[in-house]
PDB file of C-alpha atoms and ligand atoms in Angstrom:
ATOM      1  CA  UNK K 116      27.760  -0.043   6.422  1.00 37.00           C
ATOM      2  CA  UNK K 117      24.174   1.363   7.056  1.00 39.00           C
ATOM      3  CA  UNK K 118      25.513   4.868   6.602  1.00 40.00           C
ATOM      4  CA  UNK K 119      27.284   3.987   3.401  1.00 40.00           C
ATOM      5  CA  UNK K 120      24.362   2.227   2.066  1.00 42.00           C
ATOM      6  CA  UNK K 121      21.955   5.082   2.844  1.00 41.00           C
ATOM      7  CA  UNK K 122      24.326   7.538   1.209  1.00 40.00           C
ATOM      8  CA  UNK K 123      24.601   5.379  -2.012  1.00 41.00           C
ATOM      9  CA  UNK K 124      20.823   5.060  -2.195  1.00 42.00           C
ATOM     10  CA  UNK K 125      20.219   8.884  -1.773  1.00 41.00           C
ATOM     11  CA  UNK K 126      22.849   9.585  -4.318  1.00 40.00           C
ATOM     12  CA  UNK K 127      21.413   7.388  -6.905  1.00 43.00           C
ATOM     13  CA  UNK K 128      18.153   8.870  -6.368  1.00 44.00           C
ATOM     14  CA  UNK K 129      19.435  12.535  -6.646  1.00 43.00           C
ATOM     15  CA  UNK K 130      21.285  11.522  -9.861  1.00 43.00           C
ATOM     16  CA  UNK K 131      18.209   9.943 -11.398  1.00 43.00           C
ATOM     17  CA  UNK K 132      16.223  12.924 -10.356  1.00 42.00           C
ATOM     18  CA  UNK K 133      18.184  15.355 -12.115  1.00 44.00           C
ATOM     19  CA  UNK K 134      17.545  13.798 -15.443  1.00 45.00           C
ATOM     20  CA  UNK K 135      13.853  14.248 -15.098  1.00 44.00           C
ATOM     21  CA  UNK K 136      12.170  17.509 -15.814  1.00 45.00           C
ATOM     22  CA  UNK K 137      10.586  18.991 -12.714  1.00 43.00           C
ATOM     23  CA  UNK K 138       6.976  18.358 -12.493  1.00 44.00           C
ATOM     24  CA  UNK K 139       4.426  20.914 -10.999  1.00 44.00           C
ATOM     25  CA  UNK K 140       4.915  20.719  -7.264  1.00 42.00           C
ATOM     26  CA  UNK K 141       2.017  20.043  -5.048  1.00 45.00           C
ATOM     27  CA  UNK K 142       1.660  21.397  -1.490  1.00 45.00           C
ATOM     28  CA  UNK K 143      -0.256  18.447  -0.302  1.00 52.00           C
ATOM     29  CA  UNK K 144       2.254  15.688  -1.578  1.00 59.00           C
ATOM     30  CA  UNK K 145       3.685  13.435   0.953  1.00 69.00           C
ATOM     31  CA  UNK K 146       7.207  14.208   2.322  1.00 66.00           C
ATOM     32  CA  UNK K 147       9.912  13.844  -0.301  1.00 57.00           C
ATOM     33  CA  UNK K 148      11.000  10.167  -0.541  1.00 53.00           C
ATOM     34  CA  UNK K 149      14.470  11.028   0.339  1.00 49.00           C
ATOM     35  CA  UNK K 150      13.532  12.560   3.561  1.00 51.00           C
ATOM     36  CA  UNK K 151      10.498  10.356   4.865  1.00 58.00           C
ATOM     37  CA  UNK K 152      10.919   7.486   7.073  1.00 68.00           C
ATOM     38  CA  UNK K 153      12.108   3.925   6.262  1.00 81.00           C
ATOM     39  CA  UNK K 154      10.679   2.266   3.158  1.00 92.00           C
ATOM     40  CA  UNK K 155       7.892  -0.307   3.452  1.00 95.00           C
ATOM     41  CA  UNK K 156      10.292  -2.639   1.645  1.00 95.00           C
ATOM     42  CA  UNK K 157      13.965  -3.011   2.451  1.00 93.00           C
ATOM     43  CA  UNK K 158      14.844  -3.561  -1.223  1.00 96.00           C
ATOM     44  CA  UNK K 159      15.403  -1.418  -4.387  1.00 96.00           C
ATOM     45  CA  UNK K 160      14.458  -1.903  -8.107  1.00 94.00           C
ATOM     46  CA  UNK K 161      15.013  -4.035 -10.045  1.00 96.00           C
ATOM     47  CA  UNK K 162      15.590  -6.556  -7.282  1.00 95.00           C
ATOM     48  CA  UNK K 163      12.283  -6.820  -5.549  1.00 98.00           C
ATOM     49  CA  UNK K 164      11.271 -10.105  -4.094  1.00 98.00           C
ATOM     50  CA  UNK K 165       7.951 -11.498  -2.845  1.00 98.00           C
ATOM     51  CA  UNK K 166       7.912 -10.685   1.024  1.00 98.00           C
ATOM     52  CA  UNK K 167       6.966 -13.564   3.507  1.00 96.00           C
ATOM     53  CA  UNK K 168       3.292 -13.371   4.496  1.00 97.00           C
ATOM     54  CA  UNK K 169       4.238 -13.296   8.115  1.00 95.00           C
ATOM     55  CA  UNK K 170       1.448 -15.738   9.253  1.00 98.00           C
ATOM     56  CA  UNK K 171       0.084 -19.093   7.998  1.00 98.00           C
ATOM     57  CA  UNK K 172      -2.357 -19.148   5.013  1.00 98.00           C
ATOM     58  CA  UNK K 173      -5.163 -20.158   7.113  1.00 98.00           C
ATOM     59  CA  UNK K 174      -4.396 -17.518  10.067  1.00 98.00           C
ATOM     60  CA  UNK K 175      -7.090 -15.205   9.129  1.00 98.00           C
ATOM     61  CA  UNK K 176      -9.819 -17.705   8.830  1.00 98.00           C
ATOM     62  CA  UNK K 177     -12.736 -17.570   8.604  1.00 97.00           C
ATOM     63  CA  UNK K 178     -12.410 -13.842   7.533  1.00 98.00           C
ATOM     64  CA  UNK K 179     -10.106 -14.916   4.778  1.00 98.00           C
ATOM     65  CA  UNK K 180      -9.938 -18.711   3.652  1.00 98.00           C
ATOM     66  CA  UNK K 181      -6.496 -20.336   3.167  1.00 98.00           C
ATOM     67  CA  UNK K 182      -6.958 -21.058  -0.408  1.00 98.00           C
ATOM     68  CA  UNK K 183      -7.557 -17.495  -1.184  1.00 98.00           C
ATOM     69  CA  UNK K 184      -4.571 -16.395   0.814  1.00 98.00           C
ATOM     70  CA  UNK K 185      -2.324 -18.816  -0.954  1.00 98.00           C
ATOM     71  CA  UNK K 186      -3.314 -18.020  -4.512  1.00 98.00           C
ATOM     72  CA  UNK K 187      -3.508 -14.298  -3.562  1.00 98.00           C
ATOM     73  CA  UNK K 188       0.189 -14.327  -2.192  1.00 98.00           C
ATOM     74  CA  UNK K 189       1.856 -16.899  -4.108  1.00 98.00           C
ATOM     75  CA  UNK K 190       0.262 -16.258  -7.594  1.00 98.00           C
ATOM     76  CA  UNK K 191      -1.152 -12.767  -7.748  1.00 98.00           C
ATOM     77  CA  UNK K 192       1.592 -10.900  -5.775  1.00 98.00           C
ATOM     78  CA  UNK K 193       4.411 -13.044  -7.004  1.00 98.00           C
ATOM     79  CA  UNK K 194       3.093 -12.075 -10.492  1.00 98.00           C
ATOM     80  CA  UNK K 195       3.329  -8.322  -9.695  1.00 98.00           C
ATOM     81  CA  UNK K 196       6.899  -8.735  -8.308  1.00 98.00           C
ATOM     82  CA  UNK K 197       7.985 -10.641 -11.394  1.00 98.00           C
ATOM     83  CA  UNK K 198       6.454  -8.228 -13.908  1.00 98.00           C
ATOM     84  CA  UNK K 199       7.765  -5.240 -11.889  1.00 98.00           C
ATOM     85  CA  UNK K 200      11.410  -6.405 -12.061  1.00 98.00           C
ATOM     86  CA  UNK K 201      11.077  -7.225 -15.704  1.00 98.00           C
ATOM     87  CA  UNK K 202       9.953  -3.781 -16.408  1.00 98.00           C
ATOM     88  CA  UNK K 203      12.342  -2.229 -14.264  1.00 97.00           C
ATOM     89  CA  UNK K 204      15.134  -3.995 -16.094  1.00 96.00           C
ATOM     90  CA  UNK K 205      14.136  -2.027 -19.309  1.00 96.00           C
ATOM     91  CA  UNK K 206      13.812   1.383 -17.601  1.00 93.00           C
ATOM     92  CA  UNK K 207      17.234   2.193 -15.885  1.00 90.00           C
ATOM     93  CA  UNK K 208      15.846   5.580 -14.626  1.00 93.00           C
ATOM     94  CA  UNK K 209      14.231   3.615 -11.650  1.00 95.00           C
ATOM     95  CA  UNK K 210      17.528   1.744 -10.844  1.00 93.00           C
ATOM     96  CA  UNK K 211      18.441   1.818  -7.054  1.00 95.00           C
ATOM     97  CA  UNK K 212      15.019   3.497  -6.227  1.00 97.00           C
ATOM     98  CA  UNK K 213      12.852   2.058  -3.270  1.00 97.00           C
ATOM     99  CA  UNK K 214       9.274   1.287  -3.977  1.00 98.00           C
ATOM    100  CA  UNK K 215       7.751   4.562  -2.626  1.00 97.00           C
ATOM    101  CA  UNK K 216      10.147   6.708  -4.961  1.00 97.00           C
ATOM    102  CA  UNK K 217       8.989   4.522  -7.931  1.00 98.00           C
ATOM    103  CA  UNK K 218       5.416   4.968  -7.311  1.00 98.00           C
ATOM    104  CA  UNK K 219       6.109   8.677  -6.580  1.00 97.00           C
ATOM    105  CA  UNK K 220       7.910   9.097  -9.966  1.00 97.00           C
ATOM    106  CA  UNK K 221       5.912   6.940 -12.266  1.00 98.00           C
ATOM    107  CA  UNK K 222       4.043   8.434 -15.131  1.00 97.00           C
ATOM    108  CA  UNK K 223       0.380   7.644 -15.809  1.00 98.00           C
ATOM    109  CA  UNK K 224       1.162   6.155 -19.153  1.00 97.00           C
ATOM    110  CA  UNK K 225       3.940   3.899 -17.924  1.00 97.00           C
ATOM    111  CA  UNK K 226       1.454   1.139 -17.349  1.00 97.00           C
ATOM    112  CA  UNK K 227       3.840  -1.758 -16.641  1.00 98.00           C
ATOM    113  CA  UNK K 228       5.560   0.083 -13.598  1.00 98.00           C
ATOM    114  CA  UNK K 229       2.239   1.739 -12.599  1.00 98.00           C
ATOM    115  CA  UNK K 230       0.336  -1.628 -12.398  1.00 98.00           C
ATOM    116  CA  UNK K 231       3.057  -3.859 -11.123  1.00 98.00           C
ATOM    117  CA  UNK K 232       4.793  -1.204  -8.804  1.00 98.00           C
ATOM    118  CA  UNK K 233       1.523  -0.524  -7.475  1.00 98.00           C
ATOM    119  CA  UNK K 234       0.721  -4.025  -7.153  1.00 98.00           C
ATOM    120  CA  UNK K 235       3.901  -4.883  -5.249  1.00 98.00           C
ATOM    121  CA  UNK K 236       3.460  -1.977  -2.770  1.00 98.00           C
ATOM    122  CA  UNK K 237      -0.209  -2.434  -2.254  1.00 98.00           C
ATOM    123  CA  UNK K 238      -0.070  -6.125  -1.573  1.00 98.00           C
ATOM    124  CA  UNK K 239       3.063  -5.994   0.680  1.00 98.00           C
ATOM    125  CA  UNK K 240       1.197  -3.251   2.867  1.00 98.00           C
ATOM    126  CA  UNK K 241      -2.007  -5.425   2.807  1.00 98.00           C
ATOM    127  CA  UNK K 242      -0.384  -8.429   4.253  1.00 98.00           C
ATOM    128  CA  UNK K 243       1.269  -6.263   7.006  1.00 98.00           C
ATOM    129  CA  UNK K 244      -1.951  -4.373   8.072  1.00 98.00           C
ATOM    130  CA  UNK K 245      -3.772  -7.584   8.700  1.00 98.00           C
ATOM    131  CA  UNK K 246      -3.151  -9.882  11.710  1.00 98.00           C
ATOM    132  CA  UNK K 247      -4.644 -12.901  13.466  1.00 98.00           C
ATOM    133  CA  UNK K 248      -4.172 -11.081  16.688  1.00 97.00           C
ATOM    134  CA  UNK K 249      -4.949  -7.420  15.789  1.00 98.00           C
ATOM    135  CA  UNK K 250      -3.962  -4.563  18.201  1.00 98.00           C
ATOM    136  CA  UNK K 251      -5.742  -1.585  19.027  1.00 97.00           C
ATOM    137  CA  UNK K 252      -4.743   2.048  17.791  1.00 98.00           C
ATOM    138  CA  UNK K 253      -2.081   4.023  19.693  1.00 98.00           C
ATOM    139  CA  UNK K 254      -3.240   7.071  21.666  1.00 97.00           C
ATOM    140  CA  UNK K 255      -1.737   9.291  19.004  1.00 97.00           C
ATOM    141  CA  UNK K 256      -3.659   7.562  16.192  1.00 98.00           C
ATOM    142  CA  UNK K 257      -6.714   7.170  18.326  1.00 98.00           C
ATOM    143  CA  UNK K 258      -6.822  10.956  18.678  1.00 97.00           C
ATOM    144  CA  UNK K 259      -6.399  11.597  14.951  1.00 98.00           C
ATOM    145  CA  UNK K 260      -9.262   9.108  14.430  1.00 98.00           C
ATOM    146  CA  UNK K 261     -11.558  10.808  16.724  1.00 98.00           C
ATOM    147  CA  UNK K 262     -10.493  14.301  15.460  1.00 96.00           C
ATOM    148  CA  UNK K 263     -11.261  13.347  11.891  1.00 96.00           C
ATOM    149  CA  UNK K 264     -14.166  10.795  12.063  1.00 98.00           C
ATOM    150  CA  UNK K 265     -15.518  11.054  15.632  1.00 98.00           C
ATOM    151  CA  UNK K 266     -14.791   7.310  16.342  1.00 98.00           C
ATOM    152  CA  UNK K 267     -13.219   4.212  15.054  1.00 98.00           C
ATOM    153  CA  UNK K 268     -16.549   2.819  14.100  1.00 98.00           C
ATOM    154  CA  UNK K 269     -17.378   5.862  12.041  1.00 98.00           C
ATOM    155  CA  UNK K 270     -13.789   5.372  10.310  1.00 98.00           C
ATOM    156  CA  UNK K 271     -14.738   1.837   9.499  1.00 98.00           C
ATOM    157  CA  UNK K 272     -18.286   2.923   8.013  1.00 98.00           C
ATOM    158  CA  UNK K 273     -16.740   5.359   5.663  1.00 98.00           C
ATOM    159  CA  UNK K 274     -13.849   2.945   4.879  1.00 98.00           C
ATOM    160  CA  UNK K 275     -16.601   0.410   4.016  1.00 98.00           C
ATOM    161  CA  UNK K 276     -18.324   2.948   1.727  1.00 98.00           C
ATOM    162  CA  UNK K 277     -15.126   3.601  -0.212  1.00 98.00           C
ATOM    163  CA  UNK K 278     -14.453   0.011  -0.551  1.00 98.00           C
ATOM    164  CA  UNK K 279     -18.227  -0.677  -1.929  1.00 98.00           C
ATOM    165  CA  UNK K 280     -17.917   2.482  -4.079  1.00 98.00           C
ATOM    166  CA  UNK K 281     -14.935   1.128  -6.042  1.00 97.00           C
ATOM    167  CA  UNK K 282     -16.446   0.223  -9.476  1.00 97.00           C
ATOM    168  CA  UNK K 283     -14.672  -2.892 -10.643  1.00 97.00           C
ATOM    169  CA  UNK K 284     -11.123  -3.559  -9.235  1.00 98.00           C
ATOM    170  CA  UNK K 285      -9.278  -1.269  -6.875  1.00 98.00           C
ATOM    171  CA  UNK K 286      -8.398  -0.484  -3.292  1.00 98.00           C
ATOM    172  CA  UNK K 287      -9.959   1.567  -0.436  1.00 98.00           C
ATOM    173  CA  UNK K 288      -7.409   3.616   1.615  1.00 98.00           C
ATOM    174  CA  UNK K 289      -6.851   5.170   4.966  1.00 98.00           C
ATOM    175  CA  UNK K 290      -4.049   7.852   4.448  1.00 98.00           C
ATOM    176  CA  UNK K 291      -2.519  10.678   6.409  1.00 98.00           C
ATOM    177  CA  UNK K 292      -1.455  14.035   5.195  1.00 96.00           C
ATOM    178  CA  UNK K 293       1.642  15.710   6.393  1.00 94.00           C
ATOM    179  CA  UNK K 294      -0.126  17.681   8.999  1.00 94.00           C
ATOM    180  CA  UNK K 295      -1.248  14.393  10.697  1.00 95.00           C
ATOM    181  CA  UNK K 296      -4.868  14.552   9.543  1.00 96.00           C
ATOM    182  CA  UNK K 297      -6.437  11.541   8.314  1.00 98.00           C
ATOM    183  CA  UNK K 298      -8.587  10.828   5.092  1.00 98.00           C
ATOM    184  CA  UNK K 299     -10.193   8.127   3.294  1.00 98.00           C
ATOM    185  CA  UNK K 300      -9.806   7.520  -0.391  1.00 98.00           C
ATOM    186  CA  UNK K 301      -9.951   4.938  -3.137  1.00 98.00           C
ATOM    187  CA  UNK K 302      -8.148   4.086  -6.319  1.00 98.00           C
ATOM    188  CA  UNK K 303      -8.851   1.848  -9.283  1.00 98.00           C
ATOM    189  CA  UNK K 304      -6.796  -1.094 -10.291  1.00 98.00           C
ATOM    190  CA  UNK K 305      -3.424  -1.039  -8.565  1.00 98.00           C
ATOM    191  CA  UNK K 306      -3.065   2.737  -8.406  1.00 98.00           C
ATOM    192  CA  UNK K 307      -1.795   4.144  -5.070  1.00 98.00           C
ATOM    193  CA  UNK K 308      -2.255   7.412  -3.431  1.00 98.00           C
ATOM    194  CA  UNK K 309       1.635   8.046  -3.514  1.00 98.00           C
ATOM    195  CA  UNK K 310       1.486   8.350  -7.400  1.00 98.00           C
ATOM    196  CA  UNK K 311       1.553  12.010  -8.017  1.00 97.00           C
ATOM    197  CA  UNK K 312       1.289  11.741 -11.657  1.00 98.00           C
ATOM    198  CA  UNK K 313      -1.860   9.457 -11.327  1.00 98.00           C
ATOM    199  CA  UNK K 314      -4.048  10.645  -8.421  1.00 97.00           C
ATOM    200  CA  UNK K 315      -5.656  14.118  -8.021  1.00 95.00           C
ATOM    201  CA  UNK K 316      -4.057  14.666  -4.624  1.00 95.00           C
ATOM    202  CA  UNK K 317      -1.307  12.583  -3.071  1.00 97.00           C
ATOM    203  CA  UNK K 318      -1.437  11.377   0.571  1.00 97.00           C
ATOM    204  CA  UNK K 319       0.538   8.745   2.627  1.00 98.00           C
ATOM    205  CA  UNK K 320      -1.184   5.333   2.864  1.00 98.00           C
ATOM    206  CA  UNK K 321      -1.494   3.954   6.317  1.00 98.00           C
ATOM    207  CA  UNK K 322      -3.803   0.864   5.296  1.00 98.00           C
ATOM    208  CA  UNK K 323      -5.220  -0.397   2.028  1.00 98.00           C
ATOM    209  CA  UNK K 324      -8.139  -2.864   1.578  1.00 98.00           C
ATOM    210  CA  UNK K 325      -8.038  -4.831  -1.570  1.00 98.00           C
ATOM    211  CA  UNK K 326     -11.365  -5.051  -3.238  1.00 98.00           C
ATOM    212  CA  UNK K 327     -10.262  -6.909  -6.335  1.00 98.00           C
ATOM    213  CA  UNK K 328     -12.494 -10.046  -6.799  1.00 97.00           C
ATOM    214  CA  UNK K 329      -9.325 -12.192  -6.426  1.00 97.00           C
ATOM    215  CA  UNK K 330      -9.355 -11.210  -2.872  1.00 98.00           C
ATOM    216  CA  UNK K 331     -12.641 -12.612  -1.893  1.00 98.00           C
ATOM    217  CA  UNK K 332     -14.652 -14.263  -4.615  1.00 97.00           C
ATOM    218  CA  UNK K 333     -13.789 -17.874  -3.568  1.00 97.00           C
ATOM    219  CA  UNK K 334     -15.573 -17.424  -0.372  1.00 97.00           C
ATOM    220  CA  UNK K 335     -17.808 -14.431  -0.683  1.00 98.00           C
ATOM    221  CA  UNK K 336     -18.714 -14.522  -4.467  1.00 97.00           C
ATOM    222  CA  UNK K 337     -20.498 -11.183  -5.227  1.00 96.00           C
ATOM    223  CA  UNK K 338     -20.848 -10.186  -1.542  1.00 97.00           C
ATOM    224  CA  UNK K 339     -18.066  -7.682  -1.097  1.00 97.00           C
ATOM    225  CA  UNK K 340     -19.651  -6.007   1.860  1.00 98.00           C
ATOM    226  CA  UNK K 341     -19.550  -9.155   3.789  1.00 98.00           C
ATOM    227  CA  UNK K 342     -15.817  -9.533   2.914  1.00 98.00           C
ATOM    228  CA  UNK K 343     -15.186  -5.924   3.771  1.00 98.00           C
ATOM    229  CA  UNK K 344     -16.707  -6.102   7.233  1.00 97.00           C
ATOM    230  CA  UNK K 345     -14.928  -9.300   7.921  1.00 98.00           C
ATOM    231  CA  UNK K 346     -11.503  -8.056   6.920  1.00 98.00           C
ATOM    232  CA  UNK K 347     -12.112  -4.908   9.004  1.00 98.00           C
ATOM    233  CA  UNK K 348     -12.012  -6.998  12.227  1.00 98.00           C
ATOM    234  CA  UNK K 349      -8.527  -8.388  11.243  1.00 98.00           C
ATOM    235  CA  UNK K 350      -6.756  -4.937  10.799  1.00 98.00           C
ATOM    236  CA  UNK K 351      -3.901  -4.596  13.078  1.00 98.00           C
ATOM    237  CA  UNK K 352      -4.372  -1.100  14.278  1.00 98.00           C
ATOM    238  CA  UNK K 353      -1.099  -1.310  16.088  1.00 98.00           C
ATOM    239  CA  UNK K 354       0.948  -1.688  12.809  1.00 98.00           C
ATOM    240  CA  UNK K 355      -1.065   1.021  11.312  1.00 98.00           C
ATOM    241  CA  UNK K 356      -0.243   3.306  14.399  1.00 98.00           C
ATOM    242  CA  UNK K 357       3.529   2.449  13.939  1.00 97.00           C
ATOM    243  CA  UNK K 358       3.273   3.486  10.268  1.00 97.00           C
ATOM    244  CA  UNK K 359       1.399   6.679  11.272  1.00 97.00           C
ATOM    245  CA  UNK K 360       3.981   7.508  13.938  1.00 96.00           C
ATOM    246  CA  UNK K 361       7.100   6.770  11.970  1.00 94.00           C
ATOM    247  CA  UNK K 362       6.000   8.949   9.104  1.00 95.00           C
ATOM    248  CA  UNK K 363       5.160  11.956  11.215  1.00 93.00           C
ATOM    249  CA  UNK K 364       8.240  11.554  13.261  1.00 86.00           C
TER     250      UNK K 364
HETATM  251 MN1  LIG D 524      -4.875  -8.408  -4.734  1.00 87.13          MN
END
């Protein structure tokens, strides 16, 4: 059953791909979606659903208040899912693709899929990288962190700078390249580092921090820095490590 399903998925992607003109290849782009690890979401377009949060709305208090969490998940994220599916219904080229493949393929001017596909992926990842009981990085990730940043604290400093440096709405990211090295980047709006037709250089997102005002304004108002330092204490480095290791294989 699993094999058959995988085969059908790959076949549909290959068929869709053959209809698209090849776009300039990029040596730093993440592994081809067909060959990389399991998708973040066990669903394909246009049948995406709102994933469960995985913990109670108040589980991250006081870092994130329950009301913000409920509105963020049940209203904002649900809206991205609804609008993504509606957009995908009109664009059959994406049928059967998982969310990473959609982000990888979307063109910069396809704003419905770009904004809502990004919104769905970004928030699905965001809920998973947070935990009321965060774990520490694995040895493998800790080594990569020390290689790139010198320490976890320095990584947090640089991630904070990236989050504070986003003008308006967007995300700060910790990503990996195919060689296992780490980098910090940011994107505006719901853009994502997997979008090769949107970002300057693609990379594979390990964690993202939402710095849209809807993520923090009820509790923190204009004090984005206080929100970012609180959220950094809730990052589940165990999950981030799993993501890092499963991507690199
Ligand atoms: Mn958000």
